[in-house]
C-alpha cells in the first residue's frame, strides 16, 4: 500500500473487528486492547447505545453546516461544559488547541495590554501538529523542518519552578497537560500546578488545560484537572468525546468566550450531527458512578503494578492516574520490543517518550483482564533478551 503518505510507522496488523475491549485482526487473532485507539474508544467497541445514537442520526440527517440552528450541539455543550463555560466544537484535539490559542490572542488584543503576546508551554508537552499547536509542542524533533513557527513561545520545564518566572505581564496564555501523555505519562505535581495557576491569575494570563488525552473519564474524572484543584480559563477535549467519531471541543469561561465574536472562528464540520449524537450518548454514560468505577479500576491496576512490575530490574518507575499508565523501562529493554512481544501474547499496548510502555485501555475493561494483562506485561518485560 503506498497511496497514502508515509507519515506513520504501522505495525503489520490489520484490525477488522472488535467487541467490548477486545480487537480482532485479519487472521482472526483476538487481542485485549490496552490502547483504546490512543485513548479514544473509552466505552469499547460494542456499546449499543452509542452505536444506535450514531446510526439513528445517520439515517435522519448527517450534516447541516453552521448556517443553521444546532440544538443537538447545544445539548452536548450543556452536558460537557462545567458551569459558566461555553463550547466551540471542532474535529480534533489539534483543532481544539488551535482554537484555544486564537481565543487567547483575541483576548490579549481586545485588552491590548500584552505586547508581545507570549505563550508559555512545556518541554515534552504535546498539543498537535498544525503550526500553532506545533509551536507549543515541546519536542524539537517534531518541530524540526517546520519553521517559521509562532514567535514568542517560551518553552520551559514541566513541574519546575522556572515556569513561574516565565509567566509575566506579557504572557497571553499558559498551555499544559496536567498529566503529559505523549511526553511519558508525567504527572503534574499538585502544588506546582496550583502555583502556575496562581501566577496566571496574578498576571492576567489565561490558563489553557489540554484535556485531549486526560479528559472524558480517562483518569476517573470527567476532566483530570478536577483532582488537582484547578479552574482553567480554557479546556480542550477530543479523543474520547464521541468514542471514535472525529470531534474536538474548546471550552472557555463565559467571560473569556465572549471575546470570540461572529466570524472570529469557524469550521465546516464543527458540531457535525453524527459526532454530536455519539458525544451526547458518551456524556450521558459518563456518570459519577461510572467515573467512580474507573477510579477503582485505576487504583486496582496501580496496586498490581506497584507489586508486580515496579520491582523488576528492567523497570525504573510506574506513573499515572486512573487508566492512564506509564511503565518506565530501563534503556536495555527497548519499549518497541516489549510491545511486539505483547502483541504476540495477544495484548495491544502503546509507547510514550522516554522508553515508556503506555497503557490507555478502554475504560470498560474489567479487573480480571487487567490482572491478566499485568501478568503478560511482567512476562514480556522479564523475558526480553
Ligand atoms: C494532549 C494532547 N493534545 C493534543 C493532541 C492532538 O490531538 P489530535 O490528534 O486529535 O489532533 C493529542 C494527541 O495525541 C494529545 O495527546
Short mmCIF file of C-alpha atoms and ligand atoms in Angstrom, two decimals:
data_model
loop_
_atom_site.label_atom_id
_atom_site.label_comp_id
_atom_site.label_asym_id
_atom_site.label_seq_id
_atom_site.Cartn_x
_atom_site.Cartn_y
_atom_site.Cartn_z
CA UNK A 1 0.00 0.00 0.00
CA UNK A 2 1.61 3.28 -0.99
CA UNK A 3 -1.27 5.55 -1.99
CA UNK A 4 -1.20 7.14 1.46
CA UNK A 5 1.74 9.24 2.63
CA UNK A 6 4.43 7.68 4.74
CA UNK A 7 3.71 9.69 7.89
CA UNK A 8 3.01 6.73 10.15
CA UNK A 9 5.07 3.75 11.26
CA UNK A 10 2.45 0.99 11.28
CA UNK A 11 2.52 -2.48 12.83
CA UNK A 12 1.78 -5.34 10.41
CA UNK A 13 -1.64 -5.86 11.96
CA UNK A 14 -4.97 -5.02 10.36
CA UNK A 15 -7.77 -4.71 12.89
CA UNK A 16 -11.06 -5.69 11.34
CA UNK A 17 -13.44 -6.18 14.24
CA UNK A 18 -13.94 -5.81 17.94
CA UNK A 19 -16.24 -6.05 20.91
CA UNK A 20 -16.08 -4.72 24.46
CA UNK A 21 -12.31 -4.23 24.99
CA UNK A 22 -11.17 -6.89 22.50
CA UNK A 23 -9.95 -6.37 18.94
CA UNK A 24 -9.64 -8.95 16.17
CA UNK A 25 -7.13 -8.91 13.32
CA UNK A 26 -7.25 -10.10 9.71
CA UNK A 27 -6.20 -13.60 10.76
CA UNK A 28 -8.91 -13.91 13.41
CA UNK A 29 -6.42 -13.39 16.25
CA UNK A 30 -8.01 -11.70 19.26
CA UNK A 31 -6.26 -9.08 21.40
CA UNK A 32 -7.06 -7.49 24.73
CA UNK A 33 -6.86 -3.82 23.84
CA UNK A 34 -4.83 -1.64 26.20
CA UNK A 35 -4.76 1.31 23.77
CA UNK A 36 -8.40 2.33 23.08
CA UNK A 37 -7.24 3.72 19.72
CA UNK A 38 -4.85 6.01 21.68
CA UNK A 39 -7.29 6.96 24.41
CA UNK A 40 -10.36 7.28 22.21
CA UNK A 41 -12.71 4.27 22.45
CA UNK A 42 -13.29 4.58 26.17
CA UNK A 43 -16.57 2.68 26.00
CA UNK A 44 -15.03 -0.03 23.85
CA UNK A 45 -16.15 -1.47 20.56
CA UNK A 46 -19.71 -2.66 21.09
CA UNK A 47 -21.54 -0.06 23.13
CA UNK A 48 -25.05 -0.48 21.71
CA UNK A 49 -26.43 2.87 22.86
CA UNK A 50 -23.56 4.84 21.28
CA UNK A 51 -23.78 2.80 18.07
CA UNK A 52 -27.53 3.28 17.90
CA UNK A 53 -27.33 7.01 18.58
CA UNK A 54 -24.90 7.45 15.66
CA UNK A 55 -26.85 5.08 13.39
CA UNK A 56 -30.15 6.81 14.14
CA UNK A 57 -28.63 10.21 13.34
CA UNK A 58 -27.10 8.90 10.10
CA UNK A 59 -30.50 7.67 8.98
CA UNK A 60 -32.12 11.02 9.87
CA UNK A 61 -29.59 13.69 8.76
CA UNK A 62 -25.76 13.71 8.74
CA UNK A 63 -24.71 17.29 8.36
CA UNK A 64 -26.32 20.71 8.33
CA UNK A 65 -23.46 23.29 8.35
CA UNK A 66 -23.14 26.07 10.88
CA UNK A 67 -25.52 28.35 8.98
CA UNK A 68 -28.48 26.80 10.80
CA UNK A 69 -29.58 26.12 14.38
CA UNK A 70 -27.97 23.10 16.04
CA UNK A 71 -29.93 22.15 19.19
CA UNK A 72 -28.06 18.84 19.43
CA UNK A 73 -24.74 20.68 19.74
CA UNK A 74 -26.34 22.88 22.40
CA UNK A 75 -27.36 19.77 24.34
CA UNK A 76 -23.84 18.32 24.08
CA UNK A 77 -22.34 21.62 25.22
CA UNK A 78 -24.68 21.66 28.24
CA UNK A 79 -23.59 18.16 29.20
CA UNK A 80 -19.90 18.78 28.53
CA UNK A 81 -19.23 22.22 29.98
CA UNK A 82 -18.59 22.98 33.63
CA UNK A 83 -20.93 25.70 34.97
CA UNK A 84 -20.27 29.08 33.39
CA UNK A 85 -18.30 27.80 30.36
CA UNK A 86 -19.25 27.74 26.68
CA UNK A 87 -18.13 25.30 23.97
CA UNK A 88 -16.78 25.65 20.45
CA UNK A 89 -16.94 22.36 18.53
CA UNK A 90 -14.28 21.27 16.06
CA UNK A 91 -12.91 17.97 14.79
CA UNK A 92 -9.74 17.04 16.67
CA UNK A 93 -7.54 17.79 19.63
CA UNK A 94 -5.18 19.81 17.48
CA UNK A 95 -8.03 21.99 16.28
CA UNK A 96 -9.28 22.48 19.83
CA UNK A 97 -5.82 23.73 20.86
CA UNK A 98 -5.57 25.91 17.78
CA UNK A 99 -8.91 27.48 18.74
CA UNK A 100 -7.67 27.96 22.31
CA UNK A 101 -4.55 29.81 21.13
CA UNK A 102 -6.62 32.01 18.83
CA UNK A 103 -9.01 32.84 21.65
CA UNK A 104 -6.11 33.69 23.95
CA UNK A 105 -4.62 36.02 21.32
CA UNK A 106 -8.02 37.62 20.77
CA UNK A 107 -8.47 38.30 24.48
CA UNK A 108 -4.98 39.85 24.61
CA UNK A 109 -5.78 42.00 21.56
CA UNK A 110 -9.07 43.19 22.97
CA UNK A 111 -7.43 44.14 26.26
CA UNK A 112 -4.35 45.48 24.38
CA UNK A 113 -2.19 45.12 27.47
CA UNK A 114 0.11 42.33 26.36
CA UNK A 115 2.86 43.16 23.87
CA UNK A 116 4.26 40.88 22.56
CA UNK A 117 1.61 38.21 23.15
CA UNK A 118 3.71 35.47 24.67
CA UNK A 119 2.71 31.86 25.24
CA UNK A 120 4.32 29.68 27.89
CA UNK A 121 4.41 25.96 27.05
CA UNK A 122 6.32 22.95 28.35
CA UNK A 123 9.08 20.66 27.22
CA UNK A 124 7.53 17.33 26.27
CA UNK A 125 4.03 18.76 26.26
CA UNK A 126 2.13 17.59 23.18
CA UNK A 127 -0.65 19.70 21.69
CA UNK A 128 -0.79 18.84 17.99
CA UNK A 129 0.88 19.32 14.65
CA UNK A 130 -0.66 22.37 12.98
CA UNK A 131 1.60 25.40 13.02
CA UNK A 132 0.02 26.95 16.13
CA UNK A 133 -0.31 23.73 18.12
CA UNK A 134 3.11 22.53 16.93
CA UNK A 135 4.66 25.78 18.13
CA UNK A 136 3.60 24.91 21.69
CA UNK A 137 4.54 21.22 21.40
CA UNK A 138 7.78 20.79 23.33
CA UNK A 139 9.73 18.40 21.11
CA UNK A 140 12.48 19.88 18.93
CA UNK A 141 12.50 16.77 16.69
CA UNK A 142 8.74 17.09 15.96
CA UNK A 143 9.14 20.80 15.22
CA UNK A 144 12.26 20.33 13.08
CA UNK A 145 11.85 21.43 9.47
CA UNK A 146 8.58 23.28 10.04
CA UNK A 147 9.78 26.75 10.86
CA UNK A 148 8.77 29.51 10.90
CA UNK A 149 6.66 28.59 13.88
CA UNK A 150 4.86 31.06 16.13
CA UNK A 151 7.18 33.64 17.68
CA UNK A 152 7.15 34.46 21.40
CA UNK A 153 6.64 30.92 22.67
CA UNK A 154 8.63 30.25 25.84
CA UNK A 155 9.28 26.55 26.31
CA UNK A 156 10.07 25.68 29.94
CA UNK A 157 10.49 22.55 32.06
CA UNK A 158 7.41 20.82 33.42
CA UNK A 159 6.99 20.56 37.18
CA UNK A 160 9.83 23.09 37.67
CA UNK A 161 9.85 26.45 39.47
CA UNK A 162 11.32 28.09 36.36
CA UNK A 163 7.82 28.10 34.84
CA UNK A 164 6.64 30.57 37.45
CA UNK A 165 9.16 33.23 36.47
CA UNK A 166 8.45 32.67 32.75
CA UNK A 167 4.82 33.77 33.24
CA UNK A 168 4.67 37.56 33.31
CA UNK A 169 2.52 40.54 32.28
CA UNK A 170 3.14 39.80 28.59
CA UNK A 171 2.00 36.18 28.77
CA UNK A 172 -1.26 35.76 26.89
CA UNK A 173 -1.64 32.11 27.91
CA UNK A 174 -0.02 29.11 29.51
CA UNK A 175 -0.87 25.78 27.89
CA UNK A 176 -0.28 22.50 29.70
CA UNK A 177 -1.47 18.95 30.28
CA UNK A 178 -1.97 18.03 33.94
CA UNK A 179 -0.50 14.64 33.02
CA UNK A 180 1.79 14.76 29.99
CA UNK A 181 0.66 11.79 27.89
CA UNK A 182 2.88 11.53 24.82
CA UNK A 183 5.65 13.05 26.96
CA UNK A 184 5.87 9.88 29.07
CA UNK A 185 2.87 9.93 31.43
CA UNK A 186 4.46 12.64 33.60
CA UNK A 187 2.04 13.53 36.35
CA UNK A 188 1.93 17.21 37.29
CA UNK A 189 2.63 17.99 40.94
CA UNK A 190 -0.49 19.44 42.51
CA UNK A 191 1.38 22.23 44.33
CA UNK A 192 3.22 23.23 41.18
CA UNK A 193 0.08 23.21 39.07
CA UNK A 194 -1.65 25.38 41.62
CA UNK A 195 1.32 27.75 41.74
CA UNK A 196 1.20 28.03 37.92
CA UNK A 197 -2.49 28.87 38.14
CA UNK A 198 -1.84 31.46 40.86
CA UNK A 199 0.88 33.09 38.75
CA UNK A 200 -1.53 33.14 35.78
CA UNK A 201 -4.12 34.89 37.90
CA UNK A 202 -1.58 37.38 39.23
CA UNK A 203 -0.50 38.34 35.69
CA UNK A 204 -3.93 38.16 33.99
CA UNK A 205 -2.73 35.21 31.94
CA UNK A 206 -5.17 32.62 30.62
CA UNK A 207 -4.59 29.04 31.75
CA UNK A 208 -5.32 26.54 28.97
CA UNK A 209 -5.53 22.94 30.19
CA UNK A 210 -5.26 20.41 27.36
CA UNK A 211 -7.51 17.51 28.36
CA UNK A 212 -7.38 15.85 24.95
CA UNK A 213 -5.79 12.71 26.37
CA UNK A 214 -6.58 13.03 30.07
CA UNK A 215 -10.23 14.07 29.76
CA UNK A 216 -13.52 12.23 29.29
CA UNK A 217 -13.04 9.91 32.25
CA UNK A 218 -9.55 8.62 31.44
CA UNK A 219 -8.24 9.35 34.95
CA UNK A 220 -11.52 8.67 36.74
CA UNK A 221 -12.71 12.27 36.45
CA UNK A 222 -14.53 13.95 33.58
CA UNK A 223 -11.52 16.28 33.41
CA UNK A 224 -8.24 15.32 35.07
CA UNK A 225 -7.64 18.88 36.32
CA UNK A 226 -10.55 18.40 38.76
CA UNK A 227 -8.38 16.22 41.00
CA UNK A 228 -5.67 18.92 41.15
CA UNK A 229 -7.99 21.68 42.37
CA UNK A 230 -7.59 23.84 39.25
CA UNK A 231 -10.06 26.05 37.44
CA UNK A 232 -8.71 26.62 33.92
CA UNK A 233 -9.87 29.51 31.78
CA UNK A 234 -9.86 27.28 28.71
CA UNK A 235 -10.16 23.49 28.44
CA UNK A 236 -9.58 21.46 25.29
CA UNK A 237 -11.01 17.97 24.71
CA UNK A 238 -11.27 15.50 21.84
CA UNK A 239 -10.26 11.80 21.68
CA UNK A 240 -12.88 10.09 23.92
CA UNK A 241 -15.62 12.67 23.40
CA UNK A 242 -17.51 10.66 20.76
CA UNK A 243 -15.86 7.26 21.39
CA UNK A 244 -14.14 7.26 18.00
CA UNK A 245 -16.06 9.63 15.77
CA UNK A 246 -13.92 12.68 14.98
CA UNK A 247 -14.76 15.58 17.28
CA UNK A 248 -12.99 18.13 19.44
CA UNK A 249 -14.11 20.97 21.65
CA UNK A 250 -12.65 24.10 23.16
CA UNK A 251 -14.42 25.15 26.35
CA UNK A 252 -13.89 28.58 27.83
CA UNK A 253 -15.23 30.50 30.80
CA UNK A 254 -18.01 32.74 29.54
CA UNK A 255 -16.10 35.94 30.28
CA UNK A 256 -13.27 34.64 28.07
CA UNK A 257 -15.51 33.04 25.42
CA UNK A 258 -17.30 36.34 24.84
CA UNK A 259 -14.19 37.67 23.05
CA UNK A 260 -14.97 35.33 20.13
CA UNK A 261 -17.48 37.26 18.06
CA UNK A 262 -19.35 36.23 14.90
CA UNK A 263 -16.82 35.43 12.20
CA UNK A 264 -13.84 35.15 14.55
CA UNK A 265 -13.61 31.38 14.23
CA UNK A 266 -15.37 28.52 12.47
CA UNK A 267 -15.12 25.15 10.78
CA UNK A 268 -17.41 23.35 8.32
CA UNK A 269 -17.74 20.12 10.26
CA UNK A 270 -17.81 21.58 13.80
CA UNK A 271 -20.88 20.25 15.63
CA UNK A 272 -21.45 17.55 13.00
CA UNK A 273 -24.73 15.82 13.83
CA UNK A 274 -23.41 12.25 13.85
CA UNK A 275 -20.45 13.17 16.07
CA UNK A 276 -22.79 15.13 18.35
CA UNK A 277 -25.25 12.23 18.62
CA UNK A 278 -22.42 9.92 19.70
CA UNK A 279 -20.96 12.55 22.06
CA UNK A 280 -24.34 13.07 23.73
CA UNK A 281 -24.61 9.36 24.45
CA UNK A 282 -20.99 9.21 25.70
CA UNK A 283 -21.64 12.10 28.07
CA UNK A 284 -24.85 10.50 29.34
CA UNK A 285 -22.90 7.34 30.17
CA UNK A 286 -20.07 9.25 31.85
CA UNK A 287 -21.96 9.30 35.16
CA UNK A 288 -20.46 9.80 38.62
CA UNK A 289 -20.94 6.04 39.19
CA UNK A 290 -19.05 5.22 36.01
CA UNK A 291 -16.24 7.63 36.94
CA UNK A 292 -16.00 6.08 40.40
CA UNK A 293 -15.66 2.65 38.78
CA UNK A 294 -12.76 3.96 36.66
CA UNK A 295 -11.09 5.31 39.82
CA UNK A 296 -11.49 1.90 41.46
CA UNK A 297 -10.06 0.05 38.44
CA UNK A 298 -7.21 2.55 38.30
CA UNK A 299 -6.39 2.00 41.98
CA UNK A 300 -6.57 -1.78 41.48
CA UNK A 301 -4.25 -1.61 38.47
CA UNK A 302 -1.76 0.73 40.13
CA UNK A 303 -1.55 -1.52 43.20
CA UNK A 304 -0.82 -4.54 41.00
CA UNK A 305 1.76 -2.62 39.01
CA UNK A 306 3.49 -1.47 42.19
CA UNK A 307 3.60 -5.08 43.41
CA UNK A 308 4.41 -6.93 40.21
CA UNK A 309 6.05 -4.54 37.75
CA UNK A 310 7.80 -1.76 39.69
CA UNK A 311 10.21 -4.18 41.45
CA UNK A 312 11.52 -5.61 38.13
CA UNK A 313 15.15 -4.72 37.40
CA UNK A 314 14.10 -3.55 33.92
CA UNK A 315 11.60 -1.01 35.32
CA UNK A 316 12.60 2.43 36.59
CA UNK A 317 9.16 3.58 37.75
CA UNK A 318 5.44 3.34 37.19
CA UNK A 319 3.33 6.51 36.86
CA UNK A 320 -0.16 7.62 36.02
CA UNK A 321 -3.69 8.11 37.30
CA UNK A 322 -6.88 6.19 36.69
CA UNK A 323 -6.50 4.16 33.49
CA UNK A 324 -3.64 6.26 32.09
CA UNK A 325 -0.45 4.42 32.96
CA UNK A 326 3.25 4.70 32.13
CA UNK A 327 5.76 1.92 32.81
CA UNK A 328 9.22 3.47 32.52
CA UNK A 329 11.69 0.90 31.24
CA UNK A 330 15.45 0.94 31.53
CA UNK A 331 17.43 1.55 28.34
CA UNK A 332 18.40 -2.12 27.99
CA UNK A 333 14.77 -3.01 27.25
CA UNK A 334 13.52 -1.15 24.16
CA UNK A 335 9.82 -0.46 24.56
CA UNK A 336 9.01 -1.45 20.97
CA UNK A 337 10.36 -4.92 21.64
CA UNK A 338 8.05 -5.25 24.64
CA UNK A 339 5.11 -4.01 22.55
CA UNK A 340 5.84 -6.62 19.87
CA UNK A 341 6.14 -9.43 22.43
CA UNK A 342 2.84 -8.36 23.94
CA UNK A 343 1.18 -8.37 20.53
CA UNK A 344 2.28 -11.97 20.09
CA UNK A 345 0.79 -12.74 23.50
CA UNK A 346 -2.50 -11.08 22.49
CA UNK A 347 -2.19 -7.62 24.08
CA UNK A 348 -2.09 -4.25 22.33
CA UNK A 349 -0.09 -1.55 24.11
CA UNK A 350 1.42 1.87 23.35
CA UNK A 351 4.71 3.65 23.86
CA UNK A 352 5.43 7.16 25.06
CA UNK A 353 8.59 9.24 25.24
CA UNK A 354 11.46 8.03 27.36
CA UNK A 355 11.17 4.29 26.67
CA UNK A 356 7.80 4.23 28.38
CA UNK A 357 5.23 1.49 27.91
CA UNK A 358 1.88 3.30 27.97
CA UNK A 359 -1.48 1.77 28.78
CA UNK A 360 -4.76 3.50 27.88
CA UNK A 361 -7.29 0.66 27.92
CA UNK A 362 -10.96 1.19 27.17
CA UNK A 363 -12.48 2.32 30.47
CA UNK A 364 -14.93 -0.60 30.31
CA UNK A 365 -12.16 -3.18 30.79
CA UNK A 366 -12.65 -5.39 33.88
CA UNK A 367 -10.31 -6.17 36.75
CA UNK A 368 -9.72 -9.80 35.80
CA UNK A 369 -8.43 -8.77 32.35
CA UNK A 370 -6.32 -6.04 33.95
CA UNK A 371 -4.79 -8.68 36.22
CA UNK A 372 -4.06 -10.99 33.27
CA UNK A 373 -2.59 -8.05 31.37
CA UNK A 374 -0.20 -7.25 34.23
CA UNK A 375 0.98 -10.88 34.23
CA UNK A 376 1.55 -10.74 30.46
CA UNK A 377 3.41 -7.42 30.76
CA UNK A 378 5.59 -8.82 33.54
CA UNK A 379 6.50 -11.81 31.40
CA UNK A 380 7.14 -9.68 28.31
CA UNK A 381 9.46 -7.34 30.24
CA UNK A 382 11.24 -10.04 32.22
CA UNK A 383 11.96 -12.23 29.18
CA UNK A 384 13.50 -9.56 26.93
CA UNK A 385 16.98 -10.66 25.83
C1 LIG B 1 -2.61 16.06 24.97
C2 LIG B 1 -2.88 16.05 23.51
N1 LIG B 1 -3.23 17.18 22.90
C3 LIG B 1 -3.50 17.22 21.58
C4 LIG B 1 -3.41 16.10 20.81
C5 LIG B 1 -3.72 16.16 19.35
O1 LIG B 1 -4.99 15.62 19.14
P1 LIG B 1 -5.44 15.12 17.68
O2 LIG B 1 -4.54 14.02 17.31
O3 LIG B 1 -6.88 14.72 17.88
O4 LIG B 1 -5.34 16.28 16.78
C6 LIG B 1 -3.04 14.89 21.41
C7 LIG B 1 -2.90 13.67 20.58
O5 LIG B 1 -2.33 12.69 20.97
C8 LIG B 1 -2.77 14.86 22.78
O6 LIG B 1 -2.40 13.73 23.41
#
